[in-house]
């Protein structure tokens, strides 16, 4: 898809982060938009900003875990816009918890959004994308769809699943000679609110030596590598050249190279890093406790 002018793009998770940036960048390039988010007000705010750029925009509340609702949205998008050329299955959530203590309800919540939301969006829009004569599916995986990390087993599972689903779909579309193609996106640290909204289980402390608050603070630093606007531009560049995979940000590109170089041995490196970090955290706590014990009481 060499140009986005007068194309119609549907975007999930459009109320903030990469979804919002994708919507605004597509609007600047002349695309019309169907936006959705589980937060209806945030989707409406993005829609208003895009309309100011002179394109047609519809928006609504959508929980991508609800299959029938996603299919209804696809039909409503075509009814409102006459066609649809692109779907960005972008909505996602995060969960930090050791595999052994992960609660079933949390796993279902995460997989329903991160994986099944992608499947629902793909299947709902695919017939309409094909009917447009030029369609593209963009599914958001992650840097953690390339490597796994401790406390991220659920998130890793969902993002590896998105990667496998999308790569198989791309080959099936190629084999069928379809007018639709697809791209799998692997963002590294992109400055969004995913960490702020993530679920972090207290049980990570026993494994990593770090409490949930510290874990969240460190995670926020790690995602502040690439702006959401820069990520959107990189994704659209990949779509324009029909890339099979888009690595977003320098950290994603570095980790991809490391995984290719080390193979499964990267896991040993990660374990070493986590053990070193846990020891450092333990020393810091011991030092703080010693300082408190030696400080004279003023009571």
Short mmCIF file of C-alpha atoms in Angstrom, two decimals:
data_model
loop_
_atom_site.label_atom_id
_atom_site.label_comp_id
_atom_site.label_asym_id
_atom_site.label_seq_id
_atom_site.Cartn_x
_atom_site.Cartn_y
_atom_site.Cartn_z
CA UNK A 1 0.00 0.00 0.00
CA UNK A 2 2.03 2.92 -1.30
CA UNK A 3 -0.35 5.66 -0.25
CA UNK A 4 -2.92 6.09 2.52
CA UNK A 5 -4.85 8.93 0.87
CA UNK A 6 -8.60 8.18 0.81
CA UNK A 7 -8.05 4.77 2.37
CA UNK A 8 -10.19 3.74 5.36
CA UNK A 9 -8.36 2.45 8.43
CA UNK A 10 -9.88 0.78 11.49
CA UNK A 11 -7.84 1.02 14.70
CA UNK A 12 -8.39 -0.64 18.07
CA UNK A 13 -6.95 0.92 21.21
CA UNK A 14 -7.15 4.28 19.46
CA UNK A 15 -7.75 6.32 22.58
CA UNK A 16 -4.11 6.60 23.62
CA UNK A 17 -0.53 5.57 22.92
CA UNK A 18 0.34 4.07 19.56
CA UNK A 19 -3.32 3.77 18.57
CA UNK A 20 -3.87 7.48 18.95
CA UNK A 21 -0.60 8.31 17.18
CA UNK A 22 -1.45 5.97 14.31
CA UNK A 23 -4.84 7.63 13.93
CA UNK A 24 -3.37 11.13 13.82
CA UNK A 25 -0.57 10.16 11.43
CA UNK A 26 -3.01 8.42 9.09
CA UNK A 27 -5.31 11.46 9.20
CA UNK A 28 -2.37 13.70 8.23
CA UNK A 29 -1.82 11.39 5.25
CA UNK A 30 -5.44 11.65 4.14
CA UNK A 31 -6.89 8.40 5.47
CA UNK A 32 -10.42 8.18 6.86
CA UNK A 33 -10.79 6.45 10.19
CA UNK A 34 -12.92 4.07 12.24
CA UNK A 35 -11.65 4.28 15.81
CA UNK A 36 -12.41 2.17 18.84
CA UNK A 37 -11.27 1.85 22.43
CA UNK A 38 -12.65 0.35 25.61
CA UNK A 39 -12.55 3.92 26.96
CA UNK A 40 -15.23 5.63 24.87
CA UNK A 41 -14.26 9.14 25.93
CA UNK A 42 -10.62 8.69 24.90
CA UNK A 43 -11.67 7.29 21.52
CA UNK A 44 -13.94 10.31 21.02
CA UNK A 45 -11.09 12.67 21.91
CA UNK A 46 -8.82 11.06 19.32
CA UNK A 47 -11.65 11.21 16.78
CA UNK A 48 -12.12 14.94 17.37
CA UNK A 49 -8.40 15.60 16.88
CA UNK A 50 -8.45 13.63 13.62
CA UNK A 51 -11.58 15.33 12.27
CA UNK A 52 -9.79 18.65 12.71
CA UNK A 53 -7.36 17.39 10.07
CA UNK A 54 -10.17 17.17 7.52
CA UNK A 55 -10.94 13.44 7.30
CA UNK A 56 -14.09 11.40 8.01
CA UNK A 57 -13.98 9.71 11.41
CA UNK A 58 -16.26 7.39 13.35
CA UNK A 59 -15.57 6.22 16.88
CA UNK A 60 -17.09 3.95 19.49
CA UNK A 61 -16.48 1.99 22.64
CA UNK A 62 -15.26 -1.54 21.92
CA UNK A 63 -14.01 -4.42 24.04
CA UNK A 64 -11.95 -6.48 21.58
CA UNK A 65 -12.45 -9.55 23.77
CA UNK A 66 -16.12 -9.57 22.72
CA UNK A 67 -16.12 -11.38 19.38
CA UNK A 68 -19.61 -10.42 18.23
CA UNK A 69 -19.00 -6.78 19.11
CA UNK A 70 -15.88 -6.74 16.93
CA UNK A 71 -17.78 -8.28 14.01
CA UNK A 72 -20.58 -5.72 14.48
CA UNK A 73 -17.97 -2.94 14.42
CA UNK A 74 -16.51 -4.24 11.15
CA UNK A 75 -19.98 -4.21 9.52
CA UNK A 76 -20.72 -0.74 10.90
CA UNK A 77 -17.38 0.56 9.62
CA UNK A 78 -18.14 -0.52 6.06
CA UNK A 79 -21.68 0.82 6.35
CA UNK A 80 -20.43 4.23 7.51
CA UNK A 81 -17.38 4.55 5.24
CA UNK A 82 -18.31 2.42 2.21
CA UNK A 83 -15.16 0.29 2.50
CA UNK A 84 -12.21 -0.55 4.74
CA UNK A 85 -8.60 -0.97 3.59
CA UNK A 86 -6.62 -1.37 6.79
CA UNK A 87 -7.16 -2.78 10.25
CA UNK A 88 -4.71 -2.13 13.08
CA UNK A 89 -5.26 -4.70 15.83
CA UNK A 90 -3.45 -2.58 18.37
CA UNK A 91 -5.32 -2.90 21.69
CA UNK A 92 -3.29 -4.59 24.41
CA UNK A 93 -2.76 -5.02 28.16
CA UNK A 94 0.11 -6.14 30.40
CA UNK A 95 0.45 -8.58 33.31
CA UNK A 96 3.52 -9.25 35.45
CA UNK A 97 3.31 -12.46 37.47
CA UNK A 98 5.36 -15.67 37.79
CA UNK A 99 3.92 -18.56 35.78
CA UNK A 100 3.51 -20.72 38.89
CA UNK A 101 1.29 -18.22 40.71
CA UNK A 102 -0.65 -16.67 37.82
CA UNK A 103 -4.37 -16.59 38.47
CA UNK A 104 -6.55 -18.18 35.81
CA UNK A 105 -8.85 -15.15 35.60
CA UNK A 106 -5.87 -12.85 34.94
CA UNK A 107 -4.58 -15.14 32.20
CA UNK A 108 -8.00 -15.27 30.53
CA UNK A 109 -8.32 -11.46 30.75
CA UNK A 110 -4.94 -10.92 29.08
CA UNK A 111 -5.31 -13.57 26.36
CA UNK A 112 -8.82 -12.40 25.48
CA UNK A 113 -7.48 -8.93 24.69
CA UNK A 114 -3.93 -9.48 23.45
CA UNK A 115 -4.49 -12.63 21.39
CA UNK A 116 -8.18 -13.22 20.82
CA UNK A 117 -8.71 -9.52 20.17
CA UNK A 118 -6.25 -9.81 17.28
CA UNK A 119 -7.97 -12.95 15.98
CA UNK A 120 -11.41 -11.34 16.21
CA UNK A 121 -10.25 -8.19 14.42
CA UNK A 122 -8.51 -10.16 11.68
CA UNK A 123 -11.43 -12.47 10.98
CA UNK A 124 -14.06 -9.73 11.24
CA UNK A 125 -12.37 -7.38 8.77
CA UNK A 126 -10.69 -9.81 6.35
CA UNK A 127 -13.68 -10.24 3.98
CA UNK A 128 -14.13 -6.47 3.73
CA UNK A 129 -10.41 -5.89 3.20
CA UNK A 130 -10.46 -8.39 0.35
CA UNK A 131 -13.55 -6.74 -1.15
CA UNK A 132 -11.72 -3.38 -1.19
CA UNK A 133 -9.19 -4.79 -3.64
CA UNK A 134 -6.25 -3.53 -1.56
CA UNK A 135 -6.19 -4.42 2.11
CA UNK A 136 -3.68 -4.72 4.92
CA UNK A 137 -3.82 -6.20 8.42
CA UNK A 138 -1.42 -4.85 11.05
CA UNK A 139 -1.17 -6.94 14.21
CA UNK A 140 0.73 -5.70 17.25
CA UNK A 141 3.02 -8.23 18.90
CA UNK A 142 5.94 -7.00 21.01
CA UNK A 143 9.65 -7.16 21.69
CA UNK A 144 8.42 -9.86 24.09
CA UNK A 145 7.10 -11.75 21.10
CA UNK A 146 10.78 -12.25 20.16
CA UNK A 147 12.30 -13.07 23.56
CA UNK A 148 10.78 -14.23 26.84
CA UNK A 149 11.36 -12.63 30.25
CA UNK A 150 10.76 -13.71 33.86
CA UNK A 151 7.35 -12.61 35.25
CA UNK A 152 6.14 -12.12 31.67
CA UNK A 153 5.02 -15.66 30.83
CA UNK A 154 1.41 -14.64 30.18
CA UNK A 155 2.34 -11.55 28.18
CA UNK A 156 5.01 -13.52 26.30
CA UNK A 157 2.48 -16.24 25.50
CA UNK A 158 0.04 -13.72 24.05
CA UNK A 159 2.63 -11.87 21.98
CA UNK A 160 4.37 -15.01 20.69
CA UNK A 161 0.87 -16.20 19.73
CA UNK A 162 0.20 -12.99 17.80
CA UNK A 163 3.50 -13.41 16.00
CA UNK A 164 2.79 -17.03 15.02
CA UNK A 165 -0.78 -16.25 13.99
CA UNK A 166 0.26 -13.29 11.85
CA UNK A 167 3.21 -14.99 10.16
CA UNK A 168 1.04 -18.00 9.25
CA UNK A 169 -1.71 -15.67 8.00
CA UNK A 170 0.76 -13.77 5.82
CA UNK A 171 1.86 -17.00 4.15
CA UNK A 172 -1.74 -18.12 3.64
CA UNK A 173 -2.64 -14.81 2.00
CA UNK A 174 0.41 -15.09 -0.25
CA UNK A 175 -0.51 -18.65 -1.23
CA UNK A 176 -4.09 -17.65 -2.01
CA UNK A 177 -3.02 -14.68 -4.14
CA UNK A 178 -5.18 -12.46 -1.93
CA UNK A 179 -5.35 -8.67 -2.40
CA UNK A 180 -4.80 -8.49 1.38
CA UNK A 181 -1.44 -8.61 3.09
CA UNK A 182 -0.38 -8.35 6.72
CA UNK A 183 2.43 -7.13 8.94
CA UNK A 184 3.47 -8.15 12.43
CA UNK A 185 4.67 -5.24 14.58
CA UNK A 186 7.19 -5.72 17.40
CA UNK A 187 7.44 -2.53 19.46
CA UNK A 188 10.30 -2.19 21.90
CA UNK A 189 10.02 0.44 24.61
CA UNK A 190 7.34 2.82 23.36
CA UNK A 191 6.16 5.59 25.67
CA UNK A 192 2.52 4.63 26.27
CA UNK A 193 0.34 4.06 29.34
CA UNK A 194 0.51 0.24 29.14
CA UNK A 195 2.76 -0.05 32.20
CA UNK A 196 0.67 2.39 34.22
CA UNK A 197 -2.42 0.31 33.46
CA UNK A 198 -0.74 -3.08 33.89
CA UNK A 199 -1.51 -5.68 36.53
CA UNK A 200 1.51 -6.54 38.70
CA UNK A 201 1.17 -9.40 41.16
CA UNK A 202 2.81 -9.19 44.60
CA UNK A 203 4.32 -12.65 44.06
CA UNK A 204 6.98 -11.21 41.73
CA UNK A 205 8.93 -10.06 44.79
CA UNK A 206 9.85 -13.56 45.94
CA UNK A 207 11.20 -14.37 42.48
CA UNK A 208 12.93 -11.14 41.52
CA UNK A 209 13.64 -9.45 44.83
CA UNK A 210 11.79 -6.35 43.62
CA UNK A 211 8.46 -5.09 44.94
CA UNK A 212 5.62 -4.23 42.51
CA UNK A 213 6.13 -0.47 42.85
CA UNK A 214 9.82 -0.74 41.97
CA UNK A 215 8.99 -3.12 39.12
CA UNK A 216 6.51 -0.63 37.68
CA UNK A 217 8.99 2.25 38.05
CA UNK A 218 11.73 0.30 36.27
CA UNK A 219 9.34 -0.79 33.53
CA UNK A 220 8.31 2.82 32.92
CA UNK A 221 11.96 3.74 32.38
CA UNK A 222 12.41 0.86 29.92
CA UNK A 223 9.47 1.89 27.76
CA UNK A 224 10.62 5.48 27.43
CA UNK A 225 12.81 4.76 24.40
CA UNK A 226 10.65 5.62 21.39
CA UNK A 227 7.78 8.09 21.30
CA UNK A 228 4.37 6.85 20.21
CA UNK A 229 4.47 9.30 17.27
CA UNK A 230 7.82 7.92 16.07
CA UNK A 231 6.49 4.38 16.48
CA UNK A 232 3.45 5.21 14.32
CA UNK A 233 5.66 6.57 11.55
CA UNK A 234 7.86 3.47 11.62
CA UNK A 235 4.81 1.20 11.45
CA UNK A 236 3.31 3.05 8.48
CA UNK A 237 6.66 2.97 6.67
CA UNK A 238 6.61 -0.81 7.11
CA UNK A 239 3.05 -1.10 5.84
CA UNK A 240 3.89 1.05 2.80
CA UNK A 241 6.69 -1.34 1.83
CA UNK A 242 4.59 -4.41 2.69
CA UNK A 243 7.03 -5.58 5.37
CA UNK A 244 6.38 -8.93 6.98
CA UNK A 245 7.80 -7.67 10.28
CA UNK A 246 8.37 -4.20 11.73
CA UNK A 247 10.79 -3.78 14.65
CA UNK A 248 9.92 -0.52 16.37
CA UNK A 249 12.75 1.30 18.12
CA UNK A 250 16.48 0.72 18.52
CA UNK A 251 15.96 -1.60 21.50
CA UNK A 252 13.74 -3.93 19.47
CA UNK A 253 16.33 -4.09 16.70
CA UNK A 254 19.16 -4.78 19.18
CA UNK A 255 17.26 -7.52 20.99
CA UNK A 256 16.23 -9.14 17.71
CA UNK A 257 19.90 -9.31 16.68
CA UNK A 258 20.87 -10.68 20.08
CA UNK A 259 18.21 -13.39 19.91
CA UNK A 260 19.37 -14.38 16.42
CA UNK A 261 23.01 -14.48 17.55
CA UNK A 262 22.55 -16.37 20.82
CA UNK A 263 19.54 -18.52 20.04
CA UNK A 264 18.10 -20.07 23.20
CA UNK A 265 21.26 -19.13 25.09
CA UNK A 266 19.89 -15.61 25.56
CA UNK A 267 17.88 -17.09 28.46
CA UNK A 268 21.07 -17.72 30.45
CA UNK A 269 22.03 -14.08 30.00
CA UNK A 270 18.61 -12.91 31.19
CA UNK A 271 18.73 -15.13 34.29
CA UNK A 272 22.20 -13.77 35.14
CA UNK A 273 20.94 -10.21 34.80
CA UNK A 274 17.91 -10.84 37.03
CA UNK A 275 20.03 -12.53 39.71
CA UNK A 276 22.46 -9.61 39.67
CA UNK A 277 19.61 -7.12 39.94
CA UNK A 278 18.05 -9.07 42.83
CA UNK A 279 21.37 -9.10 44.71
CA UNK A 280 21.76 -5.36 44.16
CA UNK A 281 18.25 -4.74 45.47
CA UNK A 282 18.96 -6.90 48.53
CA UNK A 283 22.16 -4.97 49.29
CA UNK A 284 20.29 -1.67 48.97
CA UNK A 285 17.62 -2.83 51.41
CA UNK A 286 20.26 -4.04 53.89
CA UNK A 287 22.12 -0.76 53.67
CA UNK A 288 18.93 1.22 54.21
CA UNK A 289 17.99 -0.94 57.21
CA UNK A 290 21.46 -0.45 58.74
CA UNK A 291 21.20 3.31 58.29
CA UNK A 292 17.80 3.38 59.95
CA UNK A 293 19.08 1.30 62.88
CA UNK A 294 22.01 3.63 63.47
CA UNK A 295 19.99 6.84 63.31
CA UNK A 296 19.28 8.19 66.82
CA UNK A 297 15.62 8.44 67.72
CA UNK A 298 14.25 11.96 68.21
CA UNK A 299 11.25 10.76 70.24
#
